[in-house]
Tab-separated table of C-alpha atoms in Angstrom:
chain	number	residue	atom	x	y	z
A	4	UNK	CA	0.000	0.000	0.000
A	5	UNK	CA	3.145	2.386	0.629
A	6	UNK	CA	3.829	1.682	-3.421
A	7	UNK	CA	0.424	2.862	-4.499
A	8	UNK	CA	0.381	5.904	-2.391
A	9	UNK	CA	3.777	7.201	-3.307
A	10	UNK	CA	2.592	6.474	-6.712
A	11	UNK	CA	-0.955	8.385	-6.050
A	12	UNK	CA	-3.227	4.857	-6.356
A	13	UNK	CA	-6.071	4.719	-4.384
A	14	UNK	CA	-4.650	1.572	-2.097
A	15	UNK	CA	-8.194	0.359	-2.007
A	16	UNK	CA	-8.112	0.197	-5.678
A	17	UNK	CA	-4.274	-0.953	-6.709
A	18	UNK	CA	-4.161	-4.434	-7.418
A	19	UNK	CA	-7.203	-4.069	-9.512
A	20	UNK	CA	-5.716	-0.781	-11.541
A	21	UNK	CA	-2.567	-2.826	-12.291
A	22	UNK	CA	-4.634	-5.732	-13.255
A	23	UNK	CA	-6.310	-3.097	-15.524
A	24	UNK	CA	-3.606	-1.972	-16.873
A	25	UNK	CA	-1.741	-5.234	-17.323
A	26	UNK	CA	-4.656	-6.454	-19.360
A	27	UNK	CA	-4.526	-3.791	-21.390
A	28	UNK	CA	-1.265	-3.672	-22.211
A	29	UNK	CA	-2.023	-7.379	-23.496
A	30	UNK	CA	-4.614	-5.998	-25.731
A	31	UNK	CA	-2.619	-3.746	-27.192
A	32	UNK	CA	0.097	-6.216	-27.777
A	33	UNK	CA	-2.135	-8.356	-29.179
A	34	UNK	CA	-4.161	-6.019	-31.752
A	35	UNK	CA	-0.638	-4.514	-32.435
A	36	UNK	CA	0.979	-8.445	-33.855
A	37	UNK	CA	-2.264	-8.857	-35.654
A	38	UNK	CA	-1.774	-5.403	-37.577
A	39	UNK	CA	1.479	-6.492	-38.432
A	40	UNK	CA	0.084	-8.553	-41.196
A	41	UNK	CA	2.063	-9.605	-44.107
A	42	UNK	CA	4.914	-7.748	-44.660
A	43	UNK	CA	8.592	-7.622	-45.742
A	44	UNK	CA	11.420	-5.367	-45.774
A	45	UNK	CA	12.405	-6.077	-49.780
A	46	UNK	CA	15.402	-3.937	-49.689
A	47	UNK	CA	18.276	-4.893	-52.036
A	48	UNK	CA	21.942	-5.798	-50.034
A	49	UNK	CA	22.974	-2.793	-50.692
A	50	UNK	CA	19.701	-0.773	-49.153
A	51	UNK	CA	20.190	2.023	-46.473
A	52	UNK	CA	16.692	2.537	-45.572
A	53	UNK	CA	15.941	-0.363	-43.185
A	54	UNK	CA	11.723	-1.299	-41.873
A	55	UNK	CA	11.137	-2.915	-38.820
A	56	UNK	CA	7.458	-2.717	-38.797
A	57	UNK	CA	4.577	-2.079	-41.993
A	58	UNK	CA	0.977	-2.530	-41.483
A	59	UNK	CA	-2.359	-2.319	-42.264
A	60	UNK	CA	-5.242	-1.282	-39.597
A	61	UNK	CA	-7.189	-2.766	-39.708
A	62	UNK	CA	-6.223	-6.058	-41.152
A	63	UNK	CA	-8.070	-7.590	-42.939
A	64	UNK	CA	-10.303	-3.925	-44.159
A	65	UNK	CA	-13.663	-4.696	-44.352
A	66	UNK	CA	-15.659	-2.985	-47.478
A	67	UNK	CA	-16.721	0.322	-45.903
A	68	UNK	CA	-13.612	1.126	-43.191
A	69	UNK	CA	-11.312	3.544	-43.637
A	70	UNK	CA	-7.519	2.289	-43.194
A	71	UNK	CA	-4.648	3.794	-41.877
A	72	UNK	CA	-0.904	2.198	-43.104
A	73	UNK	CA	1.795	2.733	-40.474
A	74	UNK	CA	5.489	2.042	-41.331
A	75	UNK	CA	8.310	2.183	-38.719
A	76	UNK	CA	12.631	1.994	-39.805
A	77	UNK	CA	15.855	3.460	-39.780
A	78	UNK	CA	18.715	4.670	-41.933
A	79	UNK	CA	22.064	4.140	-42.018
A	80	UNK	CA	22.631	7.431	-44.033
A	81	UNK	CA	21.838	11.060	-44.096
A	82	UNK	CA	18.949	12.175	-47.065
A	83	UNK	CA	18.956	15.573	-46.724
A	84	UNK	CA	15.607	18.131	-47.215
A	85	UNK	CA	13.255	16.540	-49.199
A	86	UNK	CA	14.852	14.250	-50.629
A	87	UNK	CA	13.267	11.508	-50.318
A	88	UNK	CA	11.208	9.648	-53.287
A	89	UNK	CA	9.608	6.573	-54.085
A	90	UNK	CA	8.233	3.844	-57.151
A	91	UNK	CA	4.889	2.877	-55.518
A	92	UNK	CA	3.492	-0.191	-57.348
A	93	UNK	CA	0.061	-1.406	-56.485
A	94	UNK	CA	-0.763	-5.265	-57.211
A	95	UNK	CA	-4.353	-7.281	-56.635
A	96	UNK	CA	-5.123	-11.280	-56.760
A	97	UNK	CA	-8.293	-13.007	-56.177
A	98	UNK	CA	-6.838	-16.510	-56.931
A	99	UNK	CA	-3.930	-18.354	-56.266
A	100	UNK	CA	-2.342	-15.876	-53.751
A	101	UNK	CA	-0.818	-18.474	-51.431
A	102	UNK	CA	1.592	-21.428	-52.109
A	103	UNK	CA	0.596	-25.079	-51.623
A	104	UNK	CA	1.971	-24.366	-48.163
A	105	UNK	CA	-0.126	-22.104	-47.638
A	106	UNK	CA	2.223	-19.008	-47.309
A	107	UNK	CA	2.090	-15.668	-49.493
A	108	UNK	CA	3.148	-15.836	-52.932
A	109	UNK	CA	6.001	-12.950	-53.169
A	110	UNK	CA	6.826	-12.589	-56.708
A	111	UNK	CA	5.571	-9.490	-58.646
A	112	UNK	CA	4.176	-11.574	-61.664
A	113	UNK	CA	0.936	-14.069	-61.846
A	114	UNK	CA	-1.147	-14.201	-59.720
A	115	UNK	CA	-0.083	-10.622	-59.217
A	116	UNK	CA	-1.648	-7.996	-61.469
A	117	UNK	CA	-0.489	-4.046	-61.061
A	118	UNK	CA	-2.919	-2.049	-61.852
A	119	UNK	CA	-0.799	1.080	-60.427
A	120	UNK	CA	2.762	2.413	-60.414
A	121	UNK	CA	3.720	5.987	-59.505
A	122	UNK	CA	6.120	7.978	-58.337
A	123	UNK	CA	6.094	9.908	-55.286
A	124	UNK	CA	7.140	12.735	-53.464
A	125	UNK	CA	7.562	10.782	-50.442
A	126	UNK	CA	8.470	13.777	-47.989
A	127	UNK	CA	5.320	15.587	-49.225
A	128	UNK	CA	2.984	12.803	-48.308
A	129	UNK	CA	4.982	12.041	-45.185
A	130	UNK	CA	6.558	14.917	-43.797
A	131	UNK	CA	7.014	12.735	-40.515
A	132	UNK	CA	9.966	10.740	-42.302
A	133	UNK	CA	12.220	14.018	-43.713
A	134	UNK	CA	14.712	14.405	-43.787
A	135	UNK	CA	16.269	10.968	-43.140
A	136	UNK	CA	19.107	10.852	-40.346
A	137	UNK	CA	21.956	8.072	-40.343
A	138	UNK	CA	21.317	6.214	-36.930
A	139	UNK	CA	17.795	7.372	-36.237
A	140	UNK	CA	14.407	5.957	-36.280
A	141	UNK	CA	11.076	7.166	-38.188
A	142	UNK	CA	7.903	6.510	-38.210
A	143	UNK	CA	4.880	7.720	-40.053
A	144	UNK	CA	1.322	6.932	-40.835
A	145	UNK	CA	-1.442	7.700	-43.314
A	146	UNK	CA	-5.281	7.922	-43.350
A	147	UNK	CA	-6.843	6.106	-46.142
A	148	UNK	CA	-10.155	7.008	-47.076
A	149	UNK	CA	-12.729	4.153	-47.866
A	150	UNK	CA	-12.527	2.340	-50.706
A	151	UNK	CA	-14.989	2.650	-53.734
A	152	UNK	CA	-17.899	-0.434	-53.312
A	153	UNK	CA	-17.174	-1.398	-56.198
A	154	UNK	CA	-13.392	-2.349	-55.693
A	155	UNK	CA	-13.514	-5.853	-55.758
A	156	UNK	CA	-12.393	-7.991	-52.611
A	157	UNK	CA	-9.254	-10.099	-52.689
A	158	UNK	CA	-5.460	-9.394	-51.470
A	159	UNK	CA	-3.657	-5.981	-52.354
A	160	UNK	CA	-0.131	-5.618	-52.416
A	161	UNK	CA	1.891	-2.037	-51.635
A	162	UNK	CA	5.805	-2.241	-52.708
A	163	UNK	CA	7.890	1.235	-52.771
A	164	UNK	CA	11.217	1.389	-54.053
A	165	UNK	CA	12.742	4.423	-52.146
A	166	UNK	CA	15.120	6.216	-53.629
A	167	UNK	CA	17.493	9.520	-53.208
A	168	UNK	CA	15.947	12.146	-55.699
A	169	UNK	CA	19.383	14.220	-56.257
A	170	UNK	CA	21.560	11.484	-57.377
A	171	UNK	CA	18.693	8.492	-58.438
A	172	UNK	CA	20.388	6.042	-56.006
A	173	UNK	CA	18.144	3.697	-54.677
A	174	UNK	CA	17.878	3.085	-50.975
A	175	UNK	CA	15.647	0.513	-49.943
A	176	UNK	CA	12.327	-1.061	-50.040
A	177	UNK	CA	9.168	-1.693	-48.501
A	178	UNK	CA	6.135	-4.395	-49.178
A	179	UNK	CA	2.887	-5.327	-47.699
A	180	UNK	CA	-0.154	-7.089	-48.081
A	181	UNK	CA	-3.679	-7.033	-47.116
A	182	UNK	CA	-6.661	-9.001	-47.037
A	183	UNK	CA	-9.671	-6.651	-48.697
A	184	UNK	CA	-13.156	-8.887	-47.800
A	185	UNK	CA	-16.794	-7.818	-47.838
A	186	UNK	CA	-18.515	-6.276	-44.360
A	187	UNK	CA	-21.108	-8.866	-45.503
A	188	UNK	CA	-21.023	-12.424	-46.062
A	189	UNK	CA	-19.329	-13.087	-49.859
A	190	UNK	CA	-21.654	-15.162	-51.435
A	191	UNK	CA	-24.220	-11.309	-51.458
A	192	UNK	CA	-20.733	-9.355	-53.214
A	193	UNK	CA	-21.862	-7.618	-55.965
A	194	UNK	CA	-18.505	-8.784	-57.611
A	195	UNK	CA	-17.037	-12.049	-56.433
A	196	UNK	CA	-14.714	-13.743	-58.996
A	197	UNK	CA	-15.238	-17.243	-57.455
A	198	UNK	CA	-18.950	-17.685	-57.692
C-alpha cells in the first residue's frame, strides 16, 4: 500500500488498476501483432533505408472502413531536405495468392496484377519521415479514405522502391499485403470472382 500511495493509487483500488492496466497492455500487444500482417522489408543488399514494422489497420479492411498504413525503420545514411522519393506499385489477386503451403506468394508476376505504379514525393505525403538521419528511427502513418464499393475484394499488395531524388540512387524497399473482404457475407458481393 506504501507503493500505491507514493505512486498516487487509491490503495483500495491498486491491485485491480494494475490488473487493468496489465490487461490492457495485453490488448494492445495483441491487436498490435495482428496489424502487423504480411509484410517484408524487400530492400536490395545494398539498401540504407531499413523497416522494422509495416501494417495495415485494420487487417483484414472490411468494405466500408477507412484504413490507416503505419510504417516504422531506420537509416544508415543522411537524405537531406526533401529528398526523399519513391516507385509505388500497387498489385491485386483473387486466386492463387498463397503457395501449396499455404504461405504468401512474393513474386511481382501471376497471380499478381499491377494495376498502379507511380512515383512519389515521399516527404510531401509524409513529412514525418524528412529528412532521413543516419542512426535514427522514423515513423509515419497515413489515413486512407474508404474504398470505392465497387473495388472488388481479394489481397492488395503495396511495394515502394525508395530512392534519393538528387543522385537516383536507390535506398531501400518496402512491401505489404492485405486481405480486402466484404462487411457482408461473400456469397451477397456484388462482384465475387469465385462464384
Amino acid at each position: 500500500s506504501d507503493v500505491y500511495k507514493r505512486q498516487g493509487i487509491n490503495a483500495e483500488y491498486g491491485d485491480e488498476f494494475v490488473a487493468m492496466v496489465m490487461f490492457r497492455a495485453v490488448l494492445c500487444l495483441a491487436s498490435l501483432q495482428m496489424a502487423l500482417g504480411l509484410w517484408r522489408d524487400c530492400g536490395d543488399t545494398n539498401a540504407t533505408l531499413h523497416f522494422q514494422s509495416v501494417g495495415s489497420i485494420p487487417d483484414p479492411l472490411h468494405t466500408g472502413q477507412n484504413q490507416t498504413i503505419f510504417k516504422h525503420g531506420w537509416s544508415d545514411v543522411d537524405i537531406p531536405g526533401d529528398n526523399l522519393a519513391s516507385t509505388f506499385s500497387q498489385y491485386w489477386c483473387f486466386t492463387h495468392c498463397h503457395n501449396a503451403d499455404g504461405s504468401i506468394k512474393w513474386n511481382t508476376g501471376l497471380p499478381w496484377v499491377r494495376f498502379l505504379k507511380i512515383e512519389v514525393d515521399v516527404c510531401k505525403d509524409h513529412p514525418d519521415m524528412c529528412p532521413v538521419s543516419a542512426g535514427k528511427n522514423f515513423s509515419t502513418s497515413a489515413v486512407h479514405p474508404k474504398l470505392n464499393p465497387l473495388t472488388p475484394h481479394g489481397w492488395y499488395r503495396s511495394q515502394q522502391q525508395y530512392h534519393d531524388k538528387r543522385t537516383g540512387e536507390y535506398v531501400g524497399c518496402a512491401d505489404m499485403i492485405f486481405q480486402y473482404i466484404s462487411a457482408a457475407r461473400e456469397e451477397d458481393a456484388v462482384f465475387n470472382p469465385l462464384n
